Tab-separated table of C-alpha atoms in Angstrom:
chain	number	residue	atom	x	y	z
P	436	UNK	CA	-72.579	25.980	-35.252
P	437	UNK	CA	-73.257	29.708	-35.563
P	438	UNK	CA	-76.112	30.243	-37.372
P	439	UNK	CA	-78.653	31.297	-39.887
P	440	UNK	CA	-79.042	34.687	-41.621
P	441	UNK	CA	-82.274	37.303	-42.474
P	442	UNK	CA	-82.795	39.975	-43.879
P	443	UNK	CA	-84.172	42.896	-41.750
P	444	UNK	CA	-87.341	42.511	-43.483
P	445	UNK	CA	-87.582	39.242	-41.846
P	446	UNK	CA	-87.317	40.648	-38.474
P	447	UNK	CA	-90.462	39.367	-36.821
P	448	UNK	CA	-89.331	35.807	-37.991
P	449	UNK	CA	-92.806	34.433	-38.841
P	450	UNK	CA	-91.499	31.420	-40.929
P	451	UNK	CA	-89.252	29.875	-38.439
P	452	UNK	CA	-92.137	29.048	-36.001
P	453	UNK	CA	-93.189	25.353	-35.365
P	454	UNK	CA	-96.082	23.372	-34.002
P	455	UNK	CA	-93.907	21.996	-30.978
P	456	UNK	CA	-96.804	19.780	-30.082
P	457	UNK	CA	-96.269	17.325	-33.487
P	458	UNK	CA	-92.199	17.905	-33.564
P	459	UNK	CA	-90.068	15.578	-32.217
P	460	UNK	CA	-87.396	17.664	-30.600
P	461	UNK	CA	-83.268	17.457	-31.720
P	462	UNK	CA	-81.333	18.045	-29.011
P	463	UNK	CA	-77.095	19.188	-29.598
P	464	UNK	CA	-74.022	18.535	-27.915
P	465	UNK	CA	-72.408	21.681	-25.734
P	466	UNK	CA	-70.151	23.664	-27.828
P	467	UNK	CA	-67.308	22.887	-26.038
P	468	UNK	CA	-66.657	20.444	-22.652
P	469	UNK	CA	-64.934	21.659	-19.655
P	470	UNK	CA	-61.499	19.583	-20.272
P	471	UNK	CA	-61.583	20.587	-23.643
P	472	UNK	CA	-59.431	23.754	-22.820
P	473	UNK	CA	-56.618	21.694	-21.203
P	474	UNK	CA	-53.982	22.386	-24.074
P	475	UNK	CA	-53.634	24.432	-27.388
P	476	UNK	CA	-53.987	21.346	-29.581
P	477	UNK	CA	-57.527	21.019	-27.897
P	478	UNK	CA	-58.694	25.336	-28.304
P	479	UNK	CA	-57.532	24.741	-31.860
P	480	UNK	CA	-59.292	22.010	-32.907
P	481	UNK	CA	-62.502	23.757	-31.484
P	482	UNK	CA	-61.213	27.227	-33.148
P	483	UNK	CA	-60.756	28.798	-29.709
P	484	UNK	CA	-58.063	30.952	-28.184
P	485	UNK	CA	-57.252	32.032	-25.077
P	486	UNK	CA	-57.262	35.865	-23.898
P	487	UNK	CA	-56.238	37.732	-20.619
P	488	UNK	CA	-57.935	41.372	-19.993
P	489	UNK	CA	-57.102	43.944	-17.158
P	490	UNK	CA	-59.742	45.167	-15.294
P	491	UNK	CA	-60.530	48.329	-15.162
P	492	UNK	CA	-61.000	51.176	-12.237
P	493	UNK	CA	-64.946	49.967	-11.722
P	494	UNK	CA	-63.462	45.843	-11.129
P	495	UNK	CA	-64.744	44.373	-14.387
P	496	UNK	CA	-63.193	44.267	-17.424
P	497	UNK	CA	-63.933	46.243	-21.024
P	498	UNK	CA	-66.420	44.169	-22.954
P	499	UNK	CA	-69.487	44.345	-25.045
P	500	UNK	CA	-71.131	40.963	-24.517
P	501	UNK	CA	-74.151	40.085	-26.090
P	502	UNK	CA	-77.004	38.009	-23.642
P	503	UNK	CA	-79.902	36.777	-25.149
P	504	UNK	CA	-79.164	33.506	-25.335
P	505	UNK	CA	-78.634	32.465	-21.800
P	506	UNK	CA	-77.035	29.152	-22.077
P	507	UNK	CA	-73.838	31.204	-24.605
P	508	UNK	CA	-71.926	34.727	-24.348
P	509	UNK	CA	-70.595	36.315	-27.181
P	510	UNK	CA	-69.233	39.658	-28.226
P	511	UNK	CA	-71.398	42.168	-28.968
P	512	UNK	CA	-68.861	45.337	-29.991
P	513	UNK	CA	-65.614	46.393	-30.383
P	514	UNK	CA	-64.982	48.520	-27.102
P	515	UNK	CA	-61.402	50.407	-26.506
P	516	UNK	CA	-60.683	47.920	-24.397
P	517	UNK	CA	-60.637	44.991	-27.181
P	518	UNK	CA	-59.498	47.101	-29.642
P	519	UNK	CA	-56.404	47.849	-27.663
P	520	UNK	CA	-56.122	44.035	-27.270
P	521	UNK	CA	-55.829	43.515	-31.001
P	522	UNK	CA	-53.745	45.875	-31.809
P	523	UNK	CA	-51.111	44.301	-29.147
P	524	UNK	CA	-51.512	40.507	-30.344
P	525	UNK	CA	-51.282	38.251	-32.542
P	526	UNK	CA	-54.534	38.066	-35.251
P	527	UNK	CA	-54.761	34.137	-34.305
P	528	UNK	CA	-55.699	36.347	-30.774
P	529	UNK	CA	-58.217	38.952	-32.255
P	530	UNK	CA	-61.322	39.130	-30.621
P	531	UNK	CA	-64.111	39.716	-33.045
P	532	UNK	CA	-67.816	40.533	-32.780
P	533	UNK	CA	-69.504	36.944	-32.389
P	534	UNK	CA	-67.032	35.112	-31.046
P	535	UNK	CA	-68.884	32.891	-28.095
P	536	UNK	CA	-66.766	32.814	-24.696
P	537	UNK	CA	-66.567	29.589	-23.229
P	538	UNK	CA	-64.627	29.947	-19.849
P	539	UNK	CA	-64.119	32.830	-17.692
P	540	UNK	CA	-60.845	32.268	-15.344
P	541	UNK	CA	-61.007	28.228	-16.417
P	542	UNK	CA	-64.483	28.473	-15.319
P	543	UNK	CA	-67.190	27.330	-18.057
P	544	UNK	CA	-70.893	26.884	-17.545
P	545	UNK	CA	-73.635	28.276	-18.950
P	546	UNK	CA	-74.069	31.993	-20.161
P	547	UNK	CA	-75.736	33.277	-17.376
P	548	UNK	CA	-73.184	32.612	-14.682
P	549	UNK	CA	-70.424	33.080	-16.537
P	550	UNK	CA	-72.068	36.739	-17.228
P	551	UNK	CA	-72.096	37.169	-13.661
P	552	UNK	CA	-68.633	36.597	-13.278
P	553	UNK	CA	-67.722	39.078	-15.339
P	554	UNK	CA	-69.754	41.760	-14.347
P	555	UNK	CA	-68.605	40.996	-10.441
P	556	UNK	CA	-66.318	43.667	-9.528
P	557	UNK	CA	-63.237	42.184	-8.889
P	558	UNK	CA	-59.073	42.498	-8.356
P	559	UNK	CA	-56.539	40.919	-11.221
P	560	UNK	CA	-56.758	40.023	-14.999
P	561	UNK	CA	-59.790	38.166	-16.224
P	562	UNK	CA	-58.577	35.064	-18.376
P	563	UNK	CA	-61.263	34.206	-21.670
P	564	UNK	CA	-61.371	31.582	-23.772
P	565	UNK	CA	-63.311	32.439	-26.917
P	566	UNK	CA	-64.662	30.589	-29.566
P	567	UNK	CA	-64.540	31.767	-33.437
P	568	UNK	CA	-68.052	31.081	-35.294
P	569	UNK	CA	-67.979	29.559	-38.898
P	570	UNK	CA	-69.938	30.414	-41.536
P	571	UNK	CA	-72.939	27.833	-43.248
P	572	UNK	CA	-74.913	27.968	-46.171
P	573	UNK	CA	-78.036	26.288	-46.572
P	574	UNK	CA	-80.110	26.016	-49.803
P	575	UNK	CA	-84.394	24.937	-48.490
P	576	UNK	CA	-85.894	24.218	-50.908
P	577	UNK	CA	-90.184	24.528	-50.243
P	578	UNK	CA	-93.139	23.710	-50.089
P	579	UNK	CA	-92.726	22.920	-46.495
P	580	UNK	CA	-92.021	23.886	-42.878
P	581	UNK	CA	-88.342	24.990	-42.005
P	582	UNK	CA	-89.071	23.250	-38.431
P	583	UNK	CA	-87.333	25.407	-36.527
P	584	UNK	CA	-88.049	27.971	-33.188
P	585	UNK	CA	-85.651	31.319	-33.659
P	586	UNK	CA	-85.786	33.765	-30.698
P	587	UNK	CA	-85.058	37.547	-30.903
P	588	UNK	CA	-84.920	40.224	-29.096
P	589	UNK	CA	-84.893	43.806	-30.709
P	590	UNK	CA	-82.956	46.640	-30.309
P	591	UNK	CA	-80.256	43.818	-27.849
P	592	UNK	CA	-79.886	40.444	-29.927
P	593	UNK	CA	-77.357	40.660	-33.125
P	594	UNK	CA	-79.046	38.130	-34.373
P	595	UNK	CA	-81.766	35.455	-34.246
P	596	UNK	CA	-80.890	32.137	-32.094
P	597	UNK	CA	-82.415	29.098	-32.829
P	598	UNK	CA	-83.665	27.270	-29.696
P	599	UNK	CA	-85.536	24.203	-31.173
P	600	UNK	CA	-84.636	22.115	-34.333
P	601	UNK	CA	-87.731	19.443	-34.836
P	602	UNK	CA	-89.007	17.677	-37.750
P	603	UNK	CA	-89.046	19.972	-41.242
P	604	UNK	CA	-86.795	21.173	-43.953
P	605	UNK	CA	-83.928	22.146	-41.413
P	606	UNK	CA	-84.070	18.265	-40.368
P	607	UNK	CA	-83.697	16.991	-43.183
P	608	UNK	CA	-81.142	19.453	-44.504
P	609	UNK	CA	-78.812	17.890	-41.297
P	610	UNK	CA	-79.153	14.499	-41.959
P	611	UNK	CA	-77.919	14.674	-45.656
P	612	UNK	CA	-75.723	17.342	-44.478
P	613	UNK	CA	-73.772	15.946	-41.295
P	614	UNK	CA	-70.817	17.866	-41.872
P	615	UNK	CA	-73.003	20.986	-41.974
P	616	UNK	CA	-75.902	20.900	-39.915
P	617	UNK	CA	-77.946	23.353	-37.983
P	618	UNK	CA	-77.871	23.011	-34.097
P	619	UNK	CA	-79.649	25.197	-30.987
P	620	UNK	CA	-78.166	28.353	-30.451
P	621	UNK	CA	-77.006	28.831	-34.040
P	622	UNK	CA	-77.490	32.458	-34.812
P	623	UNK	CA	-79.291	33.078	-38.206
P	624	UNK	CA	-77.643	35.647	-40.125
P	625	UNK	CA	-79.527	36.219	-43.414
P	626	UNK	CA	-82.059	34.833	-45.332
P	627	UNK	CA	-81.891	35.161	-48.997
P	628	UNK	CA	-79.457	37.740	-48.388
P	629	UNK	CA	-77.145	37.108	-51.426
P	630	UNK	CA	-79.958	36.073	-54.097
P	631	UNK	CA	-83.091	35.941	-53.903
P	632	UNK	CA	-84.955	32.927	-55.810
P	633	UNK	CA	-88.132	33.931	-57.518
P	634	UNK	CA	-91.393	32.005	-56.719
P	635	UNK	CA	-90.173	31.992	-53.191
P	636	UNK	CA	-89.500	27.931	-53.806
P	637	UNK	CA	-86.197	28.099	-52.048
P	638	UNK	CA	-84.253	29.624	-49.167
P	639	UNK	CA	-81.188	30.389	-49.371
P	640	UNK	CA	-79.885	31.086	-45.655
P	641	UNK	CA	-76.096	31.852	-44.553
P	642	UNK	CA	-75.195	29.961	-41.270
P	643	UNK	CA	-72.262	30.512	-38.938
P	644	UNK	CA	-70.973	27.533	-37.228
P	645	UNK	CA	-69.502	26.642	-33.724
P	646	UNK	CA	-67.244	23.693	-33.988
C-alpha cells in the first residue's frame, strides 16, 4: 500500500503517535519478492513495469529519488531525463512521481543499497523496475487512538511514512477492511483533505496503495 494523506497543517503529525510499550506490533509482507519480476504477467499483477535509462556524462543516471524511508525508493521529481523517457514510451511505461523502484539491474533489496547502486558511477544503461502506488480511503471514526507511528522529514520527505501499525483505529480499520488495509511504509497523503467532518469525530484520510 501507498499511504495516508494530511493536510499541511498536520505537518508535525501529533495524532499518529503511539505508546509502543502497550501496542502489539503488525508486521507486512515486502512489496514485492525477488522472483516476482521473472515475467510481465508477474510486474502486472503487482502494477510494475520495467524501464531502461542511459547514464549520463557523471556515470549515474537522471533521477529524482526520494530516501527517507530506507527500506523503499521512489521518485521524487520529474527530471529531463524522465521526462524525455515518457515522451518516447508507451504511458503503461510512464514514470510518475511516487512510483517505488523495486530492482535496479535485476537487483532488489532494500532502499538503501539499491540507492547506492544508483548513485555509483558507472558504464551502460541502468535497468528499473518500478512500482505504481494506488490510492486508499479510509473513514476513522473517534474517540480513540489511530495506532499508528508516521515518520517525516521536512523540507526532503513527500510525504509521511508509516513505520508501525499496532493496536487502534488503523487496526481495526484492516481487519474489516482486508482488501484495503494500511501497511508500514504507506505514505499518508491527506487527512481530511476532501471534507472535513465537524466535531472532529471522524477522519477521513486518502491512502495510496502498493500491491
Amino acid at each position: 500500500m501507498f499511504g495516508c494523506c494530511c493536510t499541511e497543517k498536520e505537518e508535525a503529525f501529533d495524532s499518529l503517535a503511539v505508546d509502543e510499550k502497550d501496542s502489539k506490533l503488525v508486521k507486512s509482507a515486502p512489496a514485492l519478492s525477488k522472483s516476482a519480476t521473472s515475467d510481465s504477467a508477474a510486474l502486472d499483477q503487482k502494477n510494475c513495469y520495467m524501464v531502461t535509462l542511459p547514464r549520463g556524462s557523471d556515470g549515474k543516471p537522471d533521477l529524482g529519488v526520494e530516501k527517507s524511508d530506507a527500506d523503499y525508493l521512489m521518485i521524487k521529481k520529474m527530471t529531463p531525463g524522465v521526462v524525455a523517457w515518457n515522451e518516447l514510451n508507451p504511458a503503461s511505461h510512464h514514470i510518475g512521481v511516487f512510483d517505488r523502484i523495486v530492482e535496479v539491474n535485476g537487483q532488489a533489496g532494500p532502499g538503501k543499497d539499491m540507492g547506492r547502486a544508483l548513485e555509483t558511477p558507472s558504464t551502460g544503461d541502468v535497468t528499473l523496475v518500478l512500482q505504481r502506488p494506488s490510492t486508499r480511503v479510509l473513514t476513522l471514526k473517534r474517540p480513540g487512538k489511530l495506532g499508528i507511528i508516521a515518520n517525516y522529514m521536512p523540507n526532503y520527505s513527500l510525504k509521511p511514512w508509516i513505520d508501525t501499525v499496532a493496536e487502534g483505529l488503523v487496526a481495526d480499520w484492516n481487519k474489516a477492511n482486508p482488501d484495503s488495509c494500511i501497511r508500514e511504509h504507506d505514505r499518508i497523503m491527506s487527512v481530511n483533505g476532501v471534507t472535513s467532518p465537524r466535531g472532529g469525530g471522524v477522519a477521513n484520510a486518502k491512502t495510496g496503495r502498493y500491491p
